[in-house]
């Protein structure tokens, strides 16, 4: 790198880690230097080391690749001046835009144009760089992931329900030296089956030594605190930037130890089901507690998806799973006599009642009480969250993820039909007892 772009020790370690790594995923705040250092330095170094002739740099369009990766200050054409030549209109040998570097070809692709990137399918590449992979066509990413020796991808935090996270980002792991730099809520999402030699890096303003304190201050002040824009761009945390219905903050998430410090007036359980094998919809069991100080706490969850199971669940499979869940939480927290099951799922309710009749148990299986409209439920929960009367134990990861994803429809003033199975199950658990939560007569102070 040039003297105009000094490197932090983390970036030096990133650049110098070239052995035993098949993929690098760079996530973090805006203006952290990910693209500049990643593309101009390490990626070009990996191309230089590669024995293959053909490589790829991909961005939303070839124009954005030119502007943000090739031609900017400290971009590839600046850093490698005299060593690399750009053919923006292709040449007699290669019709696609490309770079020539040390006898190698680096194609410049826009992943927004399937007709263009399909032209390179069928080939194997040495190194592939994907800019802002969170916005990329997922089919393009899947294709490229099987056609390279080394993959580098950058991204700013986005909607954690995007398939890019489950299929790629969350399968990588940070080096131990820098694991503490990864925010806790992101670290908790790096839980998919890890791929050996896939590395995760989290960079912030502080890793970009070319920024002054004044520069950083201006960046931070550019987004209103508390907004999702601030969360994504300034804090580098995941979550949809617009359209979110609920706002779960750090103050709403507690540990198991903290949850056990409360005194409870009752416990209950909510159940939402989906037997489809072709969707992300889940079976969700939620164990809730309402404290004597009128707080509603999501204490435990159990989540299944028929799509992920070799033997799909049927209504008759639910009672023993549910009883096991209830018994485990009875030992952990206390007895939840009432279980509220989605009243639209008559089959599951019937199976639970048959199980009780034939086997005997102390639990009462009720159809969910849905007289309170969905918008009114969300309004109640939103108010409780704001006043810290609605808390979630940090092990309930799916409950937290859904609330950081659940959004309004773009074309209607109503919630989306998705990312809501834990939310629905949770609501079933508290709806009959909503008058015991939060303030009394509109007063949100704890009693």
Phi, psi and omega in degrees: 000156179282166180295341181284352179230083181293152184249134173288165179298324179297317178293324177297317179295321178300312181296322185275355178271089186245346179259150178056038175222125179258340180205142173237126176246122186248110179241160177155198184285167172293155176057030178268356177091010184302311184291315183300309182286318183298306184284311188287330185252288188292317182300315180294329176294319180292323175299316181299323181282339186290147177270350180273155183274323189256139183218173184220138163242125182236136175223182183305313175223165175297328178297316179291327176296317179299314185289314189266339186243319186270311195258351181290164174304134184064019173281182185300317182290335178280309183295321185252037181303129180089345181252345184228143179230137184254131176247087186294336179252014184077185176214192185294336182267324184227119185285335181280152172304140182200161172256147168247126187213117178052042179077009181246161182245128176242105180289142176253114185242152169253121183282359175280344185247094184298324180300325181283311185287340175292341180295335182265355180295146183102346179259159172251141185238156176284296184235140178232129176244125179241115181276136181048059185299337178295338180260358186284153171300120186296330177294324177296315181298316180299317179297313184292331184295339181259004188237032182213161171268332182214133179238133170236137179219139175247154175197148166266145184307143187217195178301114185293352178273355179299141182299337180301327181288309183295319187276334186229292191301314185284001175262359178262164181222146177282157170292148183304324183302327186243012180297326181291343179281345182278125179305145184305318185290335174281319179302324181289344179266348178278065190239355178293161181307118186290147175259124179305137176073014170262121186247141180249134179232136177242120182241147179231180175310321187293339178277347179264093185290352177280349178270133174276168176301324178294319177299315181296318179300316180296319178299313182296322182284350185283344180236136181294126178303144179092344179275164178290331176299317178296318181297314183289306191276322186266316180272341181072029182255151183282159180144145180298140185282329182223158171084001181293143180268314183252154182233093179272118181254173181302327182294340181271354184250125183234167178272165176300320179298317178296320180299324183283350179280346178278156170260137187248142175265337176194160174234152176207170182226139175241146183227128172237143187230156172204121184263005181293143175258004187240023180212175177275358183297146189234164162273127182231124172252128179237129176254119185244151173230142174246123187275166177293340176264018169071031173260142174260124183238125172280108190268325183203156177220156171219125189230134177229157176220122182299334179298328184266357184258136177294320176248109185294148178285145174238168181307326181288343178279341188290314184307310181294324177296318182291317178299317178301316179298316181294319181293318178300319182279338172296319178291324184282320188234308184163179187274125174252096184295318188264130175242128183247117185250140180318119185290352175279349182254075183296328181297314180292320178300315181297318180297321179293320179291324175296319179299316180296319182293318186274332185248339182075131173195164186270358184272147179251122182261113185247148168294142181301144180267109188243024182295329176285124183294156183304314181299321179291323176298314181295324178295318177299310183297320179299318178293319179296319177300316182298326183259012179060030174265357176234115184236154181228129176291138190295346176281349179274068189293323181289324176297320178290316181300315181300316182291337176273005184232324185305124191224166173285149171295147181287331186252359180216153178273064177209157183292153175295158176262077183171166181054038188219010185288319174292321179299314180297313180300320178298315180298320178300327183289331184252346184306316181291347186240020187298336179285354178262003186246141175074199183289164179258135179055042176087351179276117184273008176282145180295140178266000000 
